[in-house]
Amino acid sequence: MTYAYAICSTDDIDLKHVATTVHFTEVSGPNTASTGQTATARCSREEGQLVSGGAAISGGNVTTTDFSKAASGGPHLNGSFPSDAAGTPVGHGGSDPSYWTAASHSGGSPSPGSYSDVWALCLDVQHGHKR
């Protein structure tokens, strides 16, 4: 299943003063059969709060070239979620997460040249509220 999200504003937020930052991390793997991999990206407190993220498993270099699929048909994305620095999911109502993690798996066959990709969307609206 694929999900897409939109970030919407209300009249009480002045978008001229909203700052967004996107962080990307790409790690090699999973490459061998029946193994998993995680990749984690972080929002710093100076950049605002983590509001969303995204993930993929690819053939690599997704920020510099067109998206390419992993070499094998087995690799798949197991999850994409807010987490702590170790990649442990943060549950509903959990403390203010600053990380987004992608969890991928190679499937039952080797997948040389696979990469796990993750994005964290940071939003600073601290100075954007009209008073």
PDB file of N, CA and C in Angstrom, residues 12-118:
ATOM      1  N   ASP A  12      -4.522  31.162  11.014  1.00  0.00           N
ATOM      2  CA  ASP A  12      -3.742  31.747  12.097  1.00  0.00           C
ATOM      3  C   ASP A  12      -2.242  31.492  11.987  1.00  0.00           C
ATOM      4  N   ILE A  13      -1.792  30.914  10.876  1.00  0.00           N
ATOM      5  CA  ILE A  13      -0.367  30.684  10.675  1.00  0.00           C
ATOM      6  C   ILE A  13       0.115  31.522   9.494  1.00  0.00           C
ATOM      7  N   ASP A  14       1.120  32.321   9.742  1.00  0.00           N
ATOM      8  CA  ASP A  14       1.730  33.152   8.711  1.00  0.00           C
ATOM      9  C   ASP A  14       2.832  32.330   8.041  1.00  0.00           C
ATOM     10  N   LEU A  15       2.566  31.828   6.850  1.00  0.00           N
ATOM     11  CA  LEU A  15       3.508  30.934   6.174  1.00  0.00           C
ATOM     12  C   LEU A  15       4.787  31.617   5.722  1.00  0.00           C
ATOM     13  N   LYS A  16       4.834  32.931   5.778  1.00  0.00           N
ATOM     14  CA  LYS A  16       6.057  33.641   5.420  1.00  0.00           C
ATOM     15  C   LYS A  16       7.158  33.362   6.435  1.00  0.00           C
ATOM     16  N   HIS A  17       6.777  32.903   7.624  1.00  0.00           N
ATOM     17  CA  HIS A  17       7.741  32.684   8.684  1.00  0.00           C
ATOM     18  C   HIS A  17       7.864  31.213   9.076  1.00  0.00           C
ATOM     19  N   VAL A  18       7.468  30.333   8.206  1.00  0.00           N
ATOM     20  CA  VAL A  18       7.579  28.898   8.448  1.00  0.00           C
ATOM     21  C   VAL A  18       8.815  28.383   7.716  1.00  0.00           C
ATOM     22  N   ALA A  19       9.636  27.659   8.423  1.00  0.00           N
ATOM     23  CA  ALA A  19      10.840  27.093   7.813  1.00  0.00           C
ATOM     24  C   ALA A  19      10.707  25.580   7.740  1.00  0.00           C
ATOM     25  N   THR A  20      11.013  25.011   6.586  1.00  0.00           N
ATOM     26  CA  THR A  20      11.016  23.555   6.438  1.00  0.00           C
ATOM     27  C   THR A  20      12.422  23.090   6.083  1.00  0.00           C
ATOM     28  N   THR A  21      12.764  21.941   6.587  1.00  0.00           N
ATOM     29  CA  THR A  21      14.048  21.309   6.286  1.00  0.00           C
ATOM     30  C   THR A  21      13.770  19.833   6.049  1.00  0.00           C
ATOM     31  N   VAL A  22      14.415  19.265   5.045  1.00  0.00           N
ATOM     32  CA  VAL A  22      14.299  17.830   4.786  1.00  0.00           C
ATOM     33  C   VAL A  22      15.690  17.217   4.905  1.00  0.00           C
ATOM     34  N   HIS A  23      15.787  16.171   5.700  1.00  0.00           N
ATOM     35  CA  HIS A  23      17.044  15.428   5.828  1.00  0.00           C
ATOM     36  C   HIS A  23      16.878  14.076   5.160  1.00  0.00           C
ATOM     37  N   PHE A  24      17.936  13.627   4.500  1.00  0.00           N
ATOM     38  CA  PHE A  24      17.930  12.360   3.762  1.00  0.00           C
ATOM     39  C   PHE A  24      19.106  11.514   4.220  1.00  0.00           C
ATOM     40  N   THR A  25      18.855  10.232   4.383  1.00  0.00           N
ATOM     41  CA  THR A  25      19.918   9.277   4.676  1.00  0.00           C
ATOM     42  C   THR A  25      19.730   8.071   3.769  1.00  0.00           C
ATOM     43  N   GLU A  26      20.834   7.593   3.213  1.00  0.00           N
ATOM     44  CA  GLU A  26      20.813   6.385   2.388  1.00  0.00           C
ATOM     45  C   GLU A  26      21.895   5.458   2.903  1.00  0.00           C
ATOM     46  N   VAL A  27      21.534   4.206   3.168  1.00  0.00           N
ATOM     47  CA  VAL A  27      22.510   3.211   3.621  1.00  0.00           C
ATOM     48  C   VAL A  27      22.469   2.007   2.694  1.00  0.00           C
ATOM     49  N   SER A  28      23.602   1.367   2.526  1.00  0.00           N
ATOM     50  CA  SER A  28      23.693   0.181   1.686  1.00  0.00           C
ATOM     51  C   SER A  28      22.960  -0.980   2.342  1.00  0.00           C
ATOM     52  N   GLY A  29      22.231  -1.729   1.517  1.00  0.00           N
ATOM     53  CA  GLY A  29      21.573  -2.931   2.005  1.00  0.00           C
ATOM     54  C   GLY A  29      20.083  -2.768   2.176  1.00  0.00           C
ATOM     55  N   PRO A  30      19.411  -3.847   2.378  1.00  0.00           N
ATOM     56  CA  PRO A  30      19.917  -5.188   2.645  1.00  0.00           C
ATOM     57  C   PRO A  30      20.375  -5.864   1.347  1.00  0.00           C
ATOM     58  N   ASN A  31      21.506  -6.545   1.404  1.00  0.00           N
ATOM     59  CA  ASN A  31      22.079  -7.152   0.206  1.00  0.00           C
ATOM     60  C   ASN A  31      22.053  -8.672   0.200  1.00  0.00           C
ATOM     61  N   THR A  32      22.105  -9.304   1.368  1.00  0.00           N
ATOM     62  CA  THR A  32      22.100 -10.767   1.404  1.00  0.00           C
ATOM     63  C   THR A  32      20.695 -11.276   1.691  1.00  0.00           C
ATOM     64  N   ALA A  33      20.443 -12.507   1.319  1.00  0.00           N
ATOM     65  CA  ALA A  33      19.109 -13.103   1.469  1.00  0.00           C
ATOM     66  C   ALA A  33      18.654 -13.102   2.924  1.00  0.00           C
ATOM     67  N   SER A  34      17.377 -12.819   3.104  1.00  0.00           N
ATOM     68  CA  SER A  34      16.701 -12.890   4.407  1.00  0.00           C
ATOM     69  C   SER A  34      17.315 -11.988   5.478  1.00  0.00           C
ATOM     70  N   THR A  35      17.779 -10.805   5.070  1.00  0.00           N
ATOM     71  CA  THR A  35      18.321  -9.849   6.040  1.00  0.00           C
ATOM     72  C   THR A  35      17.538  -8.547   5.984  1.00  0.00           C
ATOM     73  N   GLY A  36      17.632  -7.782   7.050  1.00  0.00           N
ATOM     74  CA  GLY A  36      16.973  -6.488   7.127  1.00  0.00           C
ATOM     75  C   GLY A  36      17.979  -5.363   7.258  1.00  0.00           C
ATOM     76  N   GLN A  37      17.488  -4.153   7.082  1.00  0.00           N
ATOM     77  CA  GLN A  37      18.320  -2.959   7.201  1.00  0.00           C
ATOM     78  C   GLN A  37      17.442  -1.817   7.693  1.00  0.00           C
ATOM     79  N   THR A  38      18.022  -0.903   8.433  1.00  0.00           N
ATOM     80  CA  THR A  38      17.303   0.313   8.796  1.00  0.00           C
ATOM     81  C   THR A  38      18.139   1.523   8.414  1.00  0.00           C
ATOM     82  N   ALA A  39      17.455   2.614   8.168  1.00  0.00           N
ATOM     83  CA  ALA A  39      18.091   3.908   7.914  1.00  0.00           C
ATOM     84  C   ALA A  39      17.298   4.936   8.706  1.00  0.00           C
ATOM     85  N   THR A  40      17.986   5.871   9.333  1.00  0.00           N
ATOM     86  CA  THR A  40      17.319   6.853  10.184  1.00  0.00           C
ATOM     87  C   THR A  40      17.817   8.254   9.854  1.00  0.00           C
ATOM     88  N   ALA A  41      16.883   9.206   9.770  1.00  0.00           N
ATOM     89  CA  ALA A  41      17.207  10.622   9.546  1.00  0.00           C
ATOM     90  C   ALA A  41      16.668  11.422  10.724  1.00  0.00           C
ATOM     91  N   ARG A  42      17.307  12.563  11.012  1.00  0.00           N
ATOM     92  CA  ARG A  42      16.993  13.312  12.229  1.00  0.00           C
ATOM     93  C   ARG A  42      16.676  14.779  11.941  1.00  0.00           C
ATOM     94  N   CYS A  43      15.738  15.322  12.726  1.00  0.00           N
ATOM     95  CA  CYS A  43      15.478  16.757  12.786  1.00  0.00           C
ATOM     96  C   CYS A  43      16.107  17.286  14.071  1.00  0.00           C
ATOM     97  N   SER A  44      16.924  18.322  13.964  1.00  0.00           N
ATOM     98  CA  SER A  44      17.478  18.925  15.177  1.00  0.00           C
ATOM     99  C   SER A  44      16.454  19.884  15.776  1.00  0.00           C
ATOM    100  N   ARG A  45      16.567  20.179  17.035  1.00  0.00           N
ATOM    101  CA  ARG A  45      15.635  21.088  17.711  1.00  0.00           C
ATOM    102  C   ARG A  45      15.656  22.477  17.079  1.00  0.00           C
ATOM    103  N   GLU A  46      16.801  22.909  16.571  1.00  0.00           N
ATOM    104  CA  GLU A  46      16.906  24.218  15.934  1.00  0.00           C
ATOM    105  C   GLU A  46      16.090  24.293  14.638  1.00  0.00           C
ATOM    106  N   GLU A  47      15.836  23.148  14.026  1.00  0.00           N
ATOM    107  CA  GLU A  47      15.080  23.096  12.763  1.00  0.00           C
ATOM    108  C   GLU A  47      13.582  22.938  12.976  1.00  0.00           C
ATOM    109  N   GLY A  48      13.166  22.788  14.204  1.00  0.00           N
ATOM    110  CA  GLY A  48      11.750  22.602  14.491  1.00  0.00           C
ATOM    111  C   GLY A  48      11.440  21.164  14.804  1.00  0.00           C
ATOM    112  N   GLN A  49      10.195  20.797  14.636  1.00  0.00           N
ATOM    113  CA  GLN A  49       9.738  19.460  14.992  1.00  0.00           C
ATOM    114  C   GLN A  49       9.635  18.556  13.774  1.00  0.00           C
ATOM    115  N   LEU A  50       9.846  17.286  14.016  1.00  0.00           N
ATOM    116  CA  LEU A  50       9.594  16.265  13.002  1.00  0.00           C
ATOM    117  C   LEU A  50       8.087  16.219  12.767  1.00  0.00           C
ATOM    118  N   VAL A  51       7.654  16.389  11.522  1.00  0.00           N
ATOM    119  CA  VAL A  51       6.224  16.328  11.226  1.00  0.00           C
ATOM    120  C   VAL A  51       5.856  15.160  10.329  1.00  0.00           C
ATOM    121  N   SER A  52       6.848  14.603   9.632  1.00  0.00           N
ATOM    122  CA  SER A  52       6.565  13.492   8.741  1.00  0.00           C
ATOM    123  C   SER A  52       7.882  12.929   8.222  1.00  0.00           C
ATOM    124  N   GLY A  53       7.770  11.924   7.402  1.00  0.00           N
ATOM    125  CA  GLY A  53       8.947  11.332   6.789  1.00  0.00           C
ATOM    126  C   GLY A  53       8.535  10.439   5.642  1.00  0.00           C
ATOM    127  N   GLY A  54       9.508   9.842   5.024  1.00  0.00           N
ATOM    128  CA  GLY A  54       9.246   8.942   3.911  1.00  0.00           C
ATOM    129  C   GLY A  54      10.378   7.948   3.783  1.00  0.00           C
ATOM    130  N   ALA A  55      10.168   6.917   2.978  1.00  0.00           N
ATOM    131  CA  ALA A  55      11.164   5.873   2.853  1.00  0.00           C
ATOM    132  C   ALA A  55      11.026   5.145   1.524  1.00  0.00           C
ATOM    133  N   ALA A  56      12.103   4.477   1.140  1.00  0.00           N
ATOM    134  CA  ALA A  56      12.107   3.672  -0.080  1.00  0.00           C
ATOM    135  C   ALA A  56      13.226   2.653   0.017  1.00  0.00           C
ATOM    136  N   ILE A  57      13.153   1.643  -0.816  1.00  0.00           N
ATOM    137  CA  ILE A  57      14.290   0.750  -1.043  1.00  0.00           C
ATOM    138  C   ILE A  57      14.574   0.868  -2.534  1.00  0.00           C
ATOM    139  N   SER A  58      15.844   1.051  -2.869  1.00  0.00           N
ATOM    140  CA  SER A  58      16.172   1.445  -4.235  1.00  0.00           C
ATOM    141  C   SER A  58      17.463   0.804  -4.726  1.00  0.00           C
ATOM    142  N   GLY A  59      17.833   1.191  -5.953  1.00  0.00           N
ATOM    143  CA  GLY A  59      19.108   0.807  -6.539  1.00  0.00           C
ATOM    144  C   GLY A  59      20.196   1.819  -6.228  1.00  0.00           C
ATOM    145  N   GLY A  60      19.878   2.846  -5.440  1.00  0.00           N
ATOM    146  CA  GLY A  60      20.883   3.802  -4.984  1.00  0.00           C
ATOM    147  C   GLY A  60      20.818   5.165  -5.629  1.00  0.00           C
ATOM    148  N   ASN A  61      21.404   6.137  -4.949  1.00  0.00           N
ATOM    149  CA  ASN A  61      21.544   7.520  -5.433  1.00  0.00           C
ATOM    150  C   ASN A  61      20.221   8.170  -5.806  1.00  0.00           C
ATOM    151  N   VAL A  62      19.193   8.020  -4.975  1.00  0.00           N
ATOM    152  CA  VAL A  62      17.876   8.544  -5.332  1.00  0.00           C
ATOM    153  C   VAL A  62      17.798  10.068  -5.322  1.00  0.00           C
ATOM    154  N   THR A  63      18.741  10.747  -4.694  1.00  0.00           N
ATOM    155  CA  THR A  63      18.700  12.213  -4.705  1.00  0.00           C
ATOM    156  C   THR A  63      19.481  12.823  -5.850  1.00  0.00           C
ATOM    157  N   THR A  64      20.295  12.030  -6.552  1.00  0.00           N
ATOM    158  CA  THR A  64      21.106  12.576  -7.644  1.00  0.00           C
ATOM    159  C   THR A  64      20.740  12.029  -9.018  1.00  0.00           C
ATOM    160  N   THR A  65      19.963  10.962  -9.080  1.00  0.00           N
ATOM    161  CA  THR A  65      19.569  10.372 -10.361  1.00  0.00           C
ATOM    162  C   THR A  65      18.095  10.009 -10.310  1.00  0.00           C
ATOM    163  N   ASP A  66      17.574   9.558 -11.417  1.00  0.00           N
ATOM    164  CA  ASP A  66      16.200   9.055 -11.415  1.00  0.00           C
ATOM    165  C   ASP A  66      16.124   7.834 -10.505  1.00  0.00           C
ATOM    166  N   PHE A  67      14.955   7.615  -9.924  1.00  0.00           N
ATOM    167  CA  PHE A  67      14.769   6.473  -9.041  1.00  0.00           C
ATOM    168  C   PHE A  67      14.997   5.186  -9.823  1.00  0.00           C
ATOM    169  N   SER A  68      15.776   4.288  -9.248  1.00  0.00           N
ATOM    170  CA  SER A  68      15.958   2.973  -9.859  1.00  0.00           C
ATOM    171  C   SER A  68      15.591   1.916  -8.827  1.00  0.00           C
ATOM    172  N   LYS A  69      14.916   0.889  -9.296  1.00  0.00           N
ATOM    173  CA  LYS A  69      14.508  -0.174  -8.376  1.00  0.00           C
ATOM    174  C   LYS A  69      15.708  -1.029  -8.005  1.00  0.00           C
ATOM    175  N   ALA A  70      15.570  -1.743  -6.910  1.00  0.00           N
ATOM    176  CA  ALA A  70      16.617  -2.658  -6.471  1.00  0.00           C
ATOM    177  C   ALA A  70      16.821  -3.733  -7.529  1.00  0.00           C
ATOM    178  N   ALA A  71      18.036  -4.275  -7.606  1.00  0.00           N
ATOM    179  CA  ALA A  71      18.392  -5.229  -8.663  1.00  0.00           C
ATOM    180  C   ALA A  71      17.559  -6.507  -8.623  1.00  0.00           C
ATOM    181  N   SER A  72      17.168  -6.946  -7.449  1.00  0.00           N
ATOM    182  CA  SER A  72      16.392  -8.164  -7.291  1.00  0.00           C
ATOM    183  C   SER A  72      14.930  -7.804  -7.053  1.00  0.00           C
ATOM    184  N   GLY A  73      14.039  -8.738  -7.302  1.00  0.00           N
ATOM    185  CA  GLY A  73      12.613  -8.495  -7.072  1.00  0.00           C
ATOM    186  C   GLY A  73      12.177  -8.708  -5.636  1.00  0.00           C
ATOM    187  N   GLY A  74      13.077  -9.200  -4.769  1.00  0.00           N
ATOM    188  CA  GLY A  74      12.694  -9.530  -3.401  1.00  0.00           C
ATOM    189  C   GLY A  74      12.680  -8.390  -2.398  1.00  0.00           C
ATOM    190  N   PRO A  75      13.543  -7.370  -2.523  1.00  0.00           N
ATOM    191  CA  PRO A  75      13.602  -6.333  -1.491  1.00  0.00           C
ATOM    192  C   PRO A  75      12.275  -5.593  -1.337  1.00  0.00           C
ATOM    193  N   HIS A  76      11.936  -5.305  -0.091  1.00  0.00           N
ATOM    194  CA  HIS A  76      10.690  -4.594   0.168  1.00  0.00           C
ATOM    195  C   HIS A  76      10.839  -3.723   1.410  1.00  0.00           C
ATOM    196  N   LEU A  77      10.011  -2.714   1.472  1.00  0.00           N
ATOM    197  CA  LEU A  77       9.981  -1.813   2.610  1.00  0.00           C
ATOM    198  C   LEU A  77       9.032  -2.383   3.654  1.00  0.00           C
ATOM    199  N   ASN A  78       9.532  -2.623   4.850  1.00  0.00           N
ATOM    200  CA  ASN A  78       8.693  -3.154   5.926  1.00  0.00           C
ATOM    201  C   ASN A  78       7.963  -2.062   6.686  1.00  0.00           C
ATOM    202  N   GLY A  79       8.542  -0.867   6.742  1.00  0.00           N
ATOM    203  CA  GLY A  79       7.904   0.194   7.498  1.00  0.00           C
ATOM    204  C   GLY A  79       8.636   1.507   7.383  1.00  0.00           C
ATOM    205  N   SER A  80       7.933   2.556   7.734  1.00  0.00           N
ATOM    206  CA  SER A  80       8.442   3.917   7.726  1.00  0.00           C
ATOM    207  C   SER A  80       7.723   4.619   8.879  1.00  0.00           C
ATOM    208  N   PHE A  81       8.473   5.108   9.883  1.00  0.00           N
ATOM    209  CA  PHE A  81       7.818   5.531  11.114  1.00  0.00           C
ATOM    210  C   PHE A  81       8.682   6.490  11.927  1.00  0.00           C
ATOM    211  N   PRO A  82       8.033   7.294  12.806  1.00  0.00           N
ATOM    212  CA  PRO A  82       8.796   8.118  13.745  1.00  0.00           C
ATOM    213  C   PRO A  82       9.478   7.189  14.749  1.00  0.00           C
ATOM    214  N   SER A  83      10.689   7.587  15.178  1.00  0.00           N
ATOM    215  CA  SER A  83      11.466   6.694  16.034  1.00  0.00           C
ATOM    216  C   SER A  83      12.394   7.472  16.955  1.00  0.00           C
ATOM    217  N   ASP A  84      13.131   6.701  17.764  1.00  0.00           N
ATOM    218  CA  ASP A  84      14.225   7.295  18.527  1.00  0.00           C
ATOM    219  C   ASP A  84      15.506   7.141  17.704  1.00  0.00           C
ATOM    220  N   ALA A  85      16.629   7.569  18.243  1.00  0.00           N
ATOM    221  CA  ALA A  85      17.899   7.541  17.505  1.00  0.00           C
ATOM    222  C   ALA A  85      18.322   6.135  17.091  1.00  0.00           C
ATOM    223  N   ALA A  86      17.895   5.122  17.851  1.00  0.00           N
ATOM    224  CA  ALA A  86      18.250   3.734  17.554  1.00  0.00           C
ATOM    225  C   ALA A  86      17.322   3.101  16.519  1.00  0.00           C
ATOM    226  N   GLY A  87      16.298   3.837  16.061  1.00  0.00           N
ATOM    227  CA  GLY A  87      15.358   3.295  15.087  1.00  0.00           C
ATOM    228  C   GLY A  87      14.190   2.556  15.707  1.00  0.00           C
ATOM    229  N   THR A  88      14.025   2.651  17.014  1.00  0.00           N
ATOM    230  CA  THR A  88      12.904   2.007  17.698  1.00  0.00           C
ATOM    231  C   THR A  88      11.658   2.860  17.512  1.00  0.00           C
ATOM    232  N   PRO A  89      10.553   2.281  17.039  1.00  0.00           N
ATOM    233  CA  PRO A  89       9.335   3.075  16.821  1.00  0.00           C
ATOM    234  C   PRO A  89       8.874   3.798  18.083  1.00  0.00           C
ATOM    235  N   VAL A  90       8.386   5.002  17.897  1.00  0.00           N
ATOM    236  CA  VAL A  90       7.791   5.771  18.987  1.00  0.00           C
ATOM    237  C   VAL A  90       6.289   5.575  18.879  1.00  0.00           C
ATOM    238  N   GLY A  91       5.674   5.082  19.929  1.00  0.00           N
ATOM    239  CA  GLY A  91       4.248   4.785  19.916  1.00  0.00           C
ATOM    240  C   GLY A  91       3.387   6.030  20.004  1.00  0.00           C
ATOM    241  N   HIS A  92       2.109   5.853  19.732  1.00  0.00           N
ATOM    242  CA  HIS A  92       1.134   6.936  19.819  1.00  0.00           C
ATOM    243  C   HIS A  92       1.189   7.566  21.206  1.00  0.00           C
ATOM    244  N   GLY A  93       1.314   8.884  21.244  1.00  0.00           N
ATOM    245  CA  GLY A  93       1.390   9.578  22.517  1.00  0.00           C
ATOM    246  C   GLY A  93       2.769   9.537  23.142  1.00  0.00           C
ATOM    247  N   GLY A  94       3.743   8.941  22.431  1.00  0.00           N
ATOM    248  CA  GLY A  94       5.104   8.872  22.945  1.00  0.00           C
ATOM    249  C   GLY A  94       5.760  10.242  22.966  1.00  0.00           C
ATOM    250  N   SER A  95       6.937  10.304  23.544  1.00  0.00           N
ATOM    251  CA  SER A  95       7.633  11.581  23.632  1.00  0.00           C
ATOM    252  C   SER A  95       7.915  12.128  22.242  1.00  0.00           C
ATOM    253  N   ASP A  96       8.138  13.389  22.160  1.00  0.00           N
ATOM    254  CA  ASP A  96       8.344  14.144  20.937  1.00  0.00           C
ATOM    255  C   ASP A  96       9.487  13.559  20.092  1.00  0.00           C
ATOM    256  N   PRO A  97       9.190  12.729  19.081  1.00  0.00           N
ATOM    257  CA  PRO A  97      10.268  12.101  18.304  1.00  0.00           C
ATOM    258  C   PRO A  97      10.984  13.121  17.417  1.00  0.00           C
ATOM    259  N   SER A  98      12.258  12.887  17.201  1.00  0.00           N
ATOM    260  CA  SER A  98      13.064  13.738  16.325  1.00  0.00           C
ATOM    261  C   SER A  98      13.628  12.958  15.144  1.00  0.00           C
ATOM    262  N   TYR A  99      13.296  11.677  15.041  1.00  0.00           N
ATOM    263  CA  TYR A  99      13.879  10.806  14.017  1.00  0.00           C
ATOM    264  C   TYR A  99      12.779  10.137  13.204  1.00  0.00           C
ATOM    265  N   TRP A 100      13.111   9.822  11.942  1.00  0.00           N
ATOM    266  CA  TRP A 100      12.236   9.022  11.093  1.00  0.00           C
ATOM    267  C   TRP A 100      13.073   7.842  10.606  1.00  0.00           C
ATOM    268  N   THR A 101      12.515   6.634  10.666  1.00  0.00           N
ATOM    269  CA  THR A 101      13.249   5.424  10.308  1.00  0.00           C
ATOM    270  C   THR A 101      12.553   4.658   9.203  1.00  0.00           C
ATOM    271  N   ALA A 102      13.351   4.091   8.307  1.00  0.00           N
ATOM    272  CA  ALA A 102      12.889   3.165   7.275  1.00  0.00           C
ATOM    273  C   ALA A 102      13.402   1.783   7.647  1.00  0.00           C
ATOM    274  N   ALA A 103      12.545   0.777   7.567  1.00  0.00           N
ATOM    275  CA  ALA A 103      12.940  -0.605   7.804  1.00  0.00           C
ATOM    276  C   ALA A 103      12.691  -1.382   6.522  1.00  0.00           C
ATOM    277  N   SER A 104      13.730  -2.013   6.002  1.00  0.00           N
ATOM    278  CA  SER A 104      13.604  -2.757   4.745  1.00  0.00           C
ATOM    279  C   SER A 104      14.092  -4.187   4.940  1.00  0.00           C
ATOM    280  N   HIS A 105      13.757  -5.044   3.982  1.00  0.00           N
ATOM    281  CA  HIS A 105      14.126  -6.461   4.058  1.00  0.00           C
ATOM    282  C   HIS A 105      14.422  -6.961   2.651  1.00  0.00           C
ATOM    283  N   SER A 106      15.387  -7.871   2.541  1.00  0.00           N
ATOM    284  CA  SER A 106      15.801  -8.359   1.224  1.00  0.00           C
ATOM    285  C   SER A 106      14.867  -9.408   0.642  1.00  0.00           C
ATOM    286  N   GLY A 107      14.020 -10.007   1.451  1.00  0.00           N
ATOM    287  CA  GLY A 107      13.224 -11.130   0.974  1.00  0.00           C
ATOM    288  C   GLY A 107      14.069 -12.389   1.051  1.00  0.00           C
ATOM    289  N   GLY A 108      13.697 -13.403   0.319  1.00  0.00           N
ATOM    290  CA  GLY A 108      14.398 -14.680   0.399  1.00  0.00           C
ATOM    291  C   GLY A 108      15.581 -14.830  -0.530  1.00  0.00           C
ATOM    292  N   SER A 109      15.869 -13.809  -1.344  1.00  0.00           N
ATOM    293  CA  SER A 109      16.980 -13.937  -2.280  1.00  0.00           C
ATOM    294  C   SER A 109      17.961 -12.779  -2.095  1.00  0.00           C
ATOM    295  N   PRO A 110      19.217 -12.982  -2.493  1.00  0.00           N
ATOM    296  CA  PRO A 110      20.192 -11.897  -2.390  1.00  0.00           C
ATOM    297  C   PRO A 110      19.762 -10.705  -3.242  1.00  0.00           C
ATOM    298  N   SER A 111      20.147  -9.525  -2.818  1.00  0.00           N
ATOM    299  CA  SER A 111      19.822  -8.315  -3.563  1.00  0.00           C
ATOM    300  C   SER A 111      21.012  -7.357  -3.554  1.00  0.00           C
ATOM    301  N   PRO A 112      22.093  -7.732  -4.249  1.00  0.00           N
ATOM    302  CA  PRO A 112      23.265  -6.856  -4.259  1.00  0.00           C
ATOM    303  C   PRO A 112      22.912  -5.500  -4.877  1.00  0.00           C
ATOM    304  N   GLY A 113      23.486  -4.459  -4.327  1.00  0.00           N
ATOM    305  CA  GLY A 113      23.255  -3.117  -4.863  1.00  0.00           C
ATOM    306  C   GLY A 113      21.974  -2.469  -4.374  1.00  0.00           C
ATOM    307  N   SER A 114      21.345  -3.022  -3.338  1.00  0.00           N
ATOM    308  CA  SER A 114      20.141  -2.400  -2.777  1.00  0.00           C
ATOM    309  C   SER A 114      20.527  -1.347  -1.749  1.00  0.00           C
ATOM    310  N   TYR A 115      19.687  -0.326  -1.629  1.00  0.00           N
ATOM    311  CA  TYR A 115      19.892   0.738  -0.650  1.00  0.00           C
ATOM    312  C   TYR A 115      18.585   1.032   0.056  1.00  0.00           C
ATOM    313  N   SER A 116      18.685   1.376   1.331  1.00  0.00           N
ATOM    314  CA  SER A 116      17.526   1.802   2.118  1.00  0.00           C
ATOM    315  C   SER A 116      17.597   3.313   2.256  1.00  0.00           C
ATOM    316  N   ASP A 117      16.511   3.985   1.926  1.00  0.00           N
ATOM    317  CA  ASP A 117      16.466   5.446   1.884  1.00  0.00           C
ATOM    318  C   ASP A 117      15.402   5.962   2.841  1.00  0.00           C
ATOM    319  N   VAL A 118      15.702   7.069   3.525  1.00  0.00           N
ATOM    320  CA  VAL A 118      14.738   7.654   4.452  1.00  0.00           C
ATOM    321  C   VAL A 118      14.841   9.184   4.417  1.00  0.00           C
TER     322      VAL A 118
END
